[in-house]
């Protein structure tokens, strides 16, 4: 089977990550995705220079399973081609700013007149209908900075940490794929398409929803995050083992887990009989003292020994891993987090998209396309052009 979206046709006019990551998920789910690129290509391709132009792992993740057509949308005939492709599509996805889409004649109002069943998805920075719809941004700006994410992770007096590449983009792209799927379901019931939108800023606000909703309800002044020595619940906190390896204890229900934790540690008197640590409020009020004692005890053994002890006593925990460890973690591999595709350099592992469909299993089909590698094929097979017409388009500069 080719996935739950087998038979759905998608046209993408996207750059960098947020829009393309959405359509990559749709392609993984079985959709036929055509990526429209300018003659010079999606600027995301430029990251290949960092890898000696031999590979571009970020681009490969967010563009696999697609076909690429190169169109110079400054030329009228190229805009006609884009319009014809969208007329034959189920879904159009773009993270271009509204003024650019309007300039190219690719607004929902125009496209829906000739394709009323179209699902039109704006993947935006600040929202396509806000007063700052045309403000330029990346996820570092709209998601990480403006939506409160980085402030929520920055301890008082410390420099803001840098975001890893594509964090907000991938969350936004996945949300957009979900919104498109819901709109397709609605179309199945009504026959009508619609416009949907997902923004980096809104996704950031939602991701920080516990903090943000608390702010809405209480209007309490913002407080920076606690450090591990002042955690409100010291039992859900990172610790180091004898070898200096970090792991997290996950005892969110402190009073439920405290007896099991004491049992795992052998009921050390320094913890078991101390009134300062008898319940959640007491442990909160004496967090620095408790963390210091736990640090001393947990550094007595390596994690390889602590893990089985914790498991035997129902103490919840997880190792803190870097990506070098993640890609070799047997459990991560068992979960289906990776897949193997044929690349120009041979079989290569890739990150899988995160949803599994057991009735309509998904399977990524092919590697990310070279720039414009499908231009002639799409014009011939999808739009019925002949070679004379293709030659004239080249002369006009509509296609490279």
Short mmCIF file of C-alpha atoms in Angstrom, two decimals, residues 7-356:
data_model
loop_
_atom_site.label_atom_id
_atom_site.label_comp_id
_atom_site.label_asym_id
_atom_site.label_seq_id
_atom_site.Cartn_x
_atom_site.Cartn_y
_atom_site.Cartn_z
CA UNK A 7 -4.19 9.43 -5.10
CA UNK A 8 -3.98 12.93 -3.56
CA UNK A 9 -2.11 15.42 -5.76
CA UNK A 10 -0.20 18.25 -4.10
CA UNK A 11 1.54 21.29 -5.56
CA UNK A 12 4.09 23.03 -3.35
CA UNK A 13 5.49 26.52 -3.83
CA UNK A 14 7.76 26.52 -0.83
CA UNK A 15 11.22 27.52 0.32
CA UNK A 16 13.41 26.56 3.23
CA UNK A 17 11.64 24.36 5.76
CA UNK A 18 8.16 25.08 7.12
CA UNK A 19 6.26 24.65 3.84
CA UNK A 20 8.45 21.90 2.35
CA UNK A 21 8.42 19.88 5.58
CA UNK A 22 4.61 19.81 5.42
CA UNK A 23 4.56 18.43 1.89
CA UNK A 24 7.33 15.94 2.70
CA UNK A 25 5.05 14.48 5.36
CA UNK A 26 2.20 14.38 2.84
CA UNK A 27 4.52 12.59 0.37
CA UNK A 28 5.47 10.07 3.07
CA UNK A 29 1.74 9.48 3.57
CA UNK A 30 1.31 8.62 -0.12
CA UNK A 31 0.53 11.94 -1.83
CA UNK A 32 2.00 12.82 -5.24
CA UNK A 33 3.86 16.09 -4.60
CA UNK A 34 5.14 18.47 -7.28
CA UNK A 35 7.58 21.06 -5.98
CA UNK A 36 7.73 24.32 -7.95
CA UNK A 37 11.18 25.91 -7.73
CA UNK A 38 12.71 29.02 -9.30
CA UNK A 39 15.41 28.41 -11.93
CA UNK A 40 18.09 28.97 -9.27
CA UNK A 41 16.37 26.51 -6.94
CA UNK A 42 14.98 26.57 -3.42
CA UNK A 43 17.61 28.47 -1.37
CA UNK A 44 17.51 25.54 1.05
CA UNK A 45 19.59 23.67 -1.53
CA UNK A 46 22.45 26.03 -0.72
CA UNK A 47 23.08 24.26 2.59
CA UNK A 48 24.72 21.52 0.52
CA UNK A 49 27.84 23.67 0.48
CA UNK A 50 28.32 22.86 4.16
CA UNK A 51 28.63 19.18 3.22
CA UNK A 52 30.98 19.64 0.28
CA UNK A 53 28.05 19.67 -2.20
CA UNK A 54 28.04 15.87 -1.97
CA UNK A 55 24.92 15.74 0.19
CA UNK A 56 22.44 18.01 1.94
CA UNK A 57 20.86 16.00 4.79
CA UNK A 58 18.42 18.74 5.95
CA UNK A 59 17.11 19.32 2.41
CA UNK A 60 16.91 15.58 1.76
CA UNK A 61 14.64 15.08 4.79
CA UNK A 62 12.19 17.83 3.86
CA UNK A 63 12.01 17.16 0.12
CA UNK A 64 12.10 13.40 -0.36
CA UNK A 65 9.35 11.77 -2.38
CA UNK A 66 8.67 14.89 -4.48
CA UNK A 67 9.06 15.81 -8.13
CA UNK A 68 10.72 19.12 -9.01
CA UNK A 69 9.65 21.49 -11.78
CA UNK A 70 11.68 24.65 -12.34
CA UNK A 71 9.57 27.68 -13.33
CA UNK A 72 10.50 31.33 -13.67
CA UNK A 73 7.32 32.81 -12.23
CA UNK A 74 8.34 36.29 -13.34
CA UNK A 75 7.35 35.11 -16.83
CA UNK A 76 3.62 35.01 -17.60
CA UNK A 77 3.73 31.63 -19.34
CA UNK A 78 5.34 30.08 -16.26
CA UNK A 79 2.55 31.44 -14.10
CA UNK A 80 0.06 29.82 -16.47
CA UNK A 81 1.85 26.51 -15.99
CA UNK A 82 1.67 26.87 -12.21
CA UNK A 83 -2.03 27.69 -12.43
CA UNK A 84 -2.69 24.69 -14.65
CA UNK A 85 -0.89 22.37 -12.24
CA UNK A 86 -2.86 23.74 -9.28
CA UNK A 87 -6.13 23.36 -11.21
CA UNK A 88 -5.40 19.63 -11.43
CA UNK A 89 -4.34 19.35 -7.77
CA UNK A 90 -6.16 18.51 -4.57
CA UNK A 91 -3.85 20.58 -2.39
CA UNK A 92 -1.70 23.69 -2.81
CA UNK A 93 0.84 24.53 -0.09
CA UNK A 94 2.99 27.64 0.10
CA UNK A 95 5.00 29.46 2.72
CA UNK A 96 5.57 32.45 0.46
CA UNK A 97 4.37 35.75 1.90
CA UNK A 98 0.88 36.93 0.86
CA UNK A 99 2.13 39.82 -1.27
CA UNK A 100 4.31 37.45 -3.31
CA UNK A 101 1.41 35.05 -3.88
CA UNK A 102 -0.82 37.95 -4.90
CA UNK A 103 1.81 39.26 -7.32
CA UNK A 104 1.97 35.84 -8.98
CA UNK A 105 -1.80 35.49 -9.16
CA UNK A 106 -1.78 32.53 -6.76
CA UNK A 107 -4.27 33.65 -4.13
CA UNK A 108 -7.00 31.35 -2.84
CA UNK A 109 -9.66 33.69 -4.18
CA UNK A 110 -8.33 33.32 -7.71
CA UNK A 111 -7.37 29.64 -7.67
CA UNK A 112 -10.62 28.48 -6.08
CA UNK A 113 -12.67 29.95 -8.94
CA UNK A 114 -11.24 27.34 -11.32
CA UNK A 115 -10.69 24.61 -8.72
CA UNK A 116 -13.38 24.89 -6.04
CA UNK A 117 -12.32 21.55 -4.50
CA UNK A 118 -8.83 22.89 -3.80
CA UNK A 119 -7.38 22.74 -0.28
CA UNK A 120 -5.17 25.83 -0.12
CA UNK A 121 -2.68 25.93 2.77
CA UNK A 122 -0.78 29.02 3.90
CA UNK A 123 2.18 28.11 6.08
CA UNK A 124 3.04 31.51 7.51
CA UNK A 125 5.35 33.18 9.99
CA UNK A 126 2.88 35.47 11.75
CA UNK A 127 -0.40 34.46 10.12
CA UNK A 128 -1.56 35.33 6.58
CA UNK A 129 -4.33 37.67 7.77
CA UNK A 130 -2.48 39.61 10.46
CA UNK A 131 -1.13 43.14 10.23
CA UNK A 132 2.39 41.64 9.96
CA UNK A 133 1.55 38.98 7.40
CA UNK A 134 4.31 40.23 5.10
CA UNK A 135 7.02 40.57 7.75
CA UNK A 136 9.98 38.36 6.88
CA UNK A 137 10.93 35.73 9.43
CA UNK A 138 12.22 32.24 10.07
CA UNK A 139 11.20 29.95 12.91
CA UNK A 140 13.97 31.51 15.02
CA UNK A 141 11.96 34.74 14.90
CA UNK A 142 8.28 33.85 14.80
CA UNK A 143 8.35 30.60 16.81
CA UNK A 144 11.46 30.66 18.99
CA UNK A 145 11.62 34.36 19.84
CA UNK A 146 8.23 36.03 19.49
CA UNK A 147 6.05 33.16 20.75
CA UNK A 148 7.84 32.95 24.11
CA UNK A 149 9.74 29.71 23.60
CA UNK A 150 13.29 30.95 24.14
CA UNK A 151 12.34 33.14 27.11
CA UNK A 152 10.66 30.12 28.67
CA UNK A 153 13.93 28.19 28.44
CA UNK A 154 16.35 30.91 29.59
CA UNK A 155 17.35 30.93 33.25
CA UNK A 156 17.55 34.33 34.91
CA UNK A 157 20.79 36.12 34.13
CA UNK A 158 21.79 33.64 31.41
CA UNK A 159 22.19 34.23 27.67
CA UNK A 160 19.34 32.93 25.49
CA UNK A 161 20.25 29.53 24.00
CA UNK A 162 20.44 29.07 20.25
CA UNK A 163 17.71 27.08 18.50
CA UNK A 164 18.59 23.93 16.63
CA UNK A 165 17.77 24.04 12.93
CA UNK A 166 14.16 23.55 11.87
CA UNK A 167 12.63 22.96 15.30
CA UNK A 168 9.68 25.32 14.90
CA UNK A 169 9.49 24.64 11.16
CA UNK A 170 9.00 20.91 11.61
CA UNK A 171 6.34 21.34 14.29
CA UNK A 172 4.55 23.82 12.01
CA UNK A 173 4.85 21.58 8.96
CA UNK A 174 3.42 18.61 10.86
CA UNK A 175 0.50 20.73 12.10
CA UNK A 176 -0.13 21.92 8.55
CA UNK A 177 -0.20 18.32 7.30
CA UNK A 178 -2.83 17.58 9.94
CA UNK A 179 -4.89 20.63 8.98
CA UNK A 180 -4.78 19.65 5.30
CA UNK A 181 -5.89 16.12 6.13
CA UNK A 182 -8.85 17.46 8.13
CA UNK A 183 -9.81 19.73 5.23
CA UNK A 184 -9.61 16.79 2.81
CA UNK A 185 -11.93 14.83 5.10
CA UNK A 186 -14.40 17.76 5.12
CA UNK A 187 -14.20 17.88 1.33
CA UNK A 188 -15.11 14.21 1.15
CA UNK A 189 -18.33 14.99 3.03
CA UNK A 190 -19.26 18.26 1.29
CA UNK A 191 -17.39 18.36 -2.02
CA UNK A 192 -16.01 21.78 -1.11
CA UNK A 193 -12.41 22.82 -0.72
CA UNK A 194 -11.22 25.53 1.61
CA UNK A 195 -8.28 27.61 2.71
CA UNK A 196 -6.37 26.63 5.85
CA UNK A 197 -3.45 28.33 7.56
CA UNK A 198 -0.85 27.41 10.17
CA UNK A 199 1.70 29.90 11.50
CA UNK A 200 5.04 29.49 13.22
CA UNK A 201 4.00 32.00 15.88
CA UNK A 202 0.73 30.22 16.70
CA UNK A 203 2.48 26.86 16.92
CA UNK A 204 5.02 28.38 19.32
CA UNK A 205 2.26 29.84 21.49
CA UNK A 206 0.52 26.45 21.51
CA UNK A 207 3.74 24.60 22.32
CA UNK A 208 4.16 26.92 25.33
CA UNK A 209 0.49 26.39 26.09
CA UNK A 210 0.83 25.45 29.76
CA UNK A 211 2.75 28.63 30.51
CA UNK A 212 0.68 30.80 28.20
CA UNK A 213 -2.68 29.49 29.38
CA UNK A 214 -1.60 29.96 32.99
CA UNK A 215 -0.70 33.55 32.13
CA UNK A 216 -4.14 34.08 30.57
CA UNK A 217 -5.91 32.65 33.62
CA UNK A 218 -3.85 34.17 36.42
CA UNK A 219 -2.06 37.21 34.95
CA UNK A 220 0.89 36.31 37.15
CA UNK A 221 4.22 38.00 36.37
CA UNK A 222 6.49 35.93 34.16
CA UNK A 223 9.11 33.97 36.04
CA UNK A 224 12.21 32.53 34.32
CA UNK A 225 12.68 28.76 34.51
CA UNK A 226 14.12 27.27 37.67
CA UNK A 227 17.56 25.73 37.72
CA UNK A 228 17.82 22.09 38.75
CA UNK A 229 18.77 23.01 42.33
CA UNK A 230 15.52 24.91 42.82
CA UNK A 231 13.13 22.65 40.91
CA UNK A 232 9.59 22.84 42.35
CA UNK A 233 9.61 19.04 42.26
CA UNK A 234 13.21 17.85 42.65
CA UNK A 235 12.11 14.32 41.73
CA UNK A 236 11.56 15.25 38.07
CA UNK A 237 15.03 16.55 37.43
CA UNK A 238 18.31 15.66 35.69
CA UNK A 239 21.10 13.91 37.60
CA UNK A 240 24.54 12.50 36.83
CA UNK A 241 25.86 9.01 37.44
CA UNK A 242 29.33 7.95 38.57
CA UNK A 243 30.72 8.48 35.06
CA UNK A 244 29.21 11.94 34.70
CA UNK A 245 26.46 10.77 32.38
CA UNK A 246 23.21 12.70 32.65
CA UNK A 247 19.81 11.07 33.02
CA UNK A 248 16.36 12.29 34.03
CA UNK A 249 14.28 11.03 36.92
CA UNK A 250 10.59 11.25 36.02
CA UNK A 251 8.77 11.12 39.35
CA UNK A 252 6.15 13.74 38.55
CA UNK A 253 3.74 12.33 41.18
CA UNK A 254 6.21 12.92 43.97
CA UNK A 255 4.35 11.36 46.90
CA UNK A 256 3.39 8.31 44.83
CA UNK A 257 6.97 7.65 43.71
CA UNK A 258 8.88 8.66 46.86
CA UNK A 259 8.54 5.28 48.66
CA UNK A 260 9.64 3.40 45.52
CA UNK A 261 12.60 5.73 45.14
CA UNK A 262 13.67 5.23 48.73
CA UNK A 263 13.38 1.46 48.26
CA UNK A 264 15.57 1.64 45.14
CA UNK A 265 18.21 3.55 47.08
CA UNK A 266 18.09 1.13 50.03
CA UNK A 267 16.23 3.50 52.36
CA UNK A 268 19.18 5.79 53.14
CA UNK A 269 18.47 7.41 56.55
CA UNK A 270 19.60 10.78 55.24
CA UNK A 271 16.45 10.79 53.09
CA UNK A 272 14.02 8.34 54.68
CA UNK A 273 13.89 9.90 58.16
CA UNK A 274 14.31 13.57 57.33
CA UNK A 275 11.15 15.62 57.90
CA UNK A 276 12.32 18.14 55.30
CA UNK A 277 11.60 15.60 52.56
CA UNK A 278 8.42 13.91 53.83
CA UNK A 279 6.00 15.26 51.20
CA UNK A 280 5.73 17.41 48.07
CA UNK A 281 5.56 20.83 49.82
CA UNK A 282 8.47 19.92 52.10
CA UNK A 283 10.64 18.73 49.22
CA UNK A 284 9.80 21.88 47.25
CA UNK A 285 10.75 24.12 50.18
CA UNK A 286 14.05 22.28 50.68
CA UNK A 287 14.90 21.54 47.07
CA UNK A 288 18.58 22.63 47.15
CA UNK A 289 19.31 20.38 50.15
CA UNK A 290 17.46 17.42 48.62
CA UNK A 291 19.13 17.78 45.22
CA UNK A 292 22.56 17.94 46.86
CA UNK A 293 21.91 14.70 48.77
CA UNK A 294 20.48 12.95 45.70
CA UNK A 295 23.50 14.09 43.67
CA UNK A 296 25.83 12.43 46.17
CA UNK A 297 23.92 9.14 46.21
CA UNK A 298 23.29 8.88 42.46
CA UNK A 299 26.97 9.47 41.67
CA UNK A 300 27.86 6.26 43.50
CA UNK A 301 26.93 3.98 40.56
CA UNK A 302 26.99 4.10 36.76
CA UNK A 303 23.70 4.34 34.89
CA UNK A 304 24.21 0.77 33.67
CA UNK A 305 23.66 -0.28 37.30
CA UNK A 306 21.08 2.30 38.28
CA UNK A 307 18.81 1.53 35.31
CA UNK A 308 17.95 -2.06 36.33
CA UNK A 309 17.55 -0.98 39.97
CA UNK A 310 15.14 1.80 38.98
CA UNK A 311 13.17 -0.53 36.71
CA UNK A 312 12.87 -3.19 39.40
CA UNK A 313 11.44 -0.63 41.83
CA UNK A 314 9.12 1.22 39.44
CA UNK A 315 11.24 4.36 39.46
CA UNK A 316 10.66 6.14 36.15
CA UNK A 317 13.71 7.48 34.33
CA UNK A 318 15.22 8.14 30.91
CA UNK A 319 18.78 8.65 29.64
CA UNK A 320 19.73 12.05 28.27
CA UNK A 321 21.09 11.29 24.80
CA UNK A 322 22.74 13.28 22.04
CA UNK A 323 21.90 12.55 18.41
CA UNK A 324 24.94 10.30 17.99
CA UNK A 325 23.44 8.08 20.68
CA UNK A 326 19.86 8.46 19.42
CA UNK A 327 20.61 7.07 15.95
CA UNK A 328 22.13 3.93 17.50
CA UNK A 329 19.55 3.46 20.26
CA UNK A 330 17.92 0.03 19.72
CA UNK A 331 14.56 1.28 21.02
CA UNK A 332 14.57 4.30 18.68
CA UNK A 333 15.38 1.99 15.77
CA UNK A 334 12.69 -0.51 16.85
CA UNK A 335 10.12 2.30 16.94
CA UNK A 336 10.50 2.92 13.20
CA UNK A 337 12.12 6.34 13.59
CA UNK A 338 14.39 5.68 10.59
CA UNK A 339 14.00 4.36 7.08
CA UNK A 340 16.41 3.51 4.29
CA UNK A 341 16.22 5.00 0.79
CA UNK A 342 18.45 4.75 -2.26
CA UNK A 343 20.55 7.90 -2.46
CA UNK A 344 23.07 9.01 -5.11
CA UNK A 345 25.72 7.55 -2.79
CA UNK A 346 23.85 4.25 -2.24
CA UNK A 347 21.41 3.11 0.48
CA UNK A 348 21.12 5.75 3.20
CA UNK A 349 19.24 6.03 6.46
CA UNK A 350 16.79 8.90 6.84
CA UNK A 351 14.58 10.20 9.64
CA UNK A 352 11.04 8.88 9.21
CA UNK A 353 7.98 11.07 9.63
CA UNK A 354 6.42 10.37 13.04
CA UNK A 355 3.00 8.85 12.31
CA UNK A 356 2.30 5.17 11.61
#
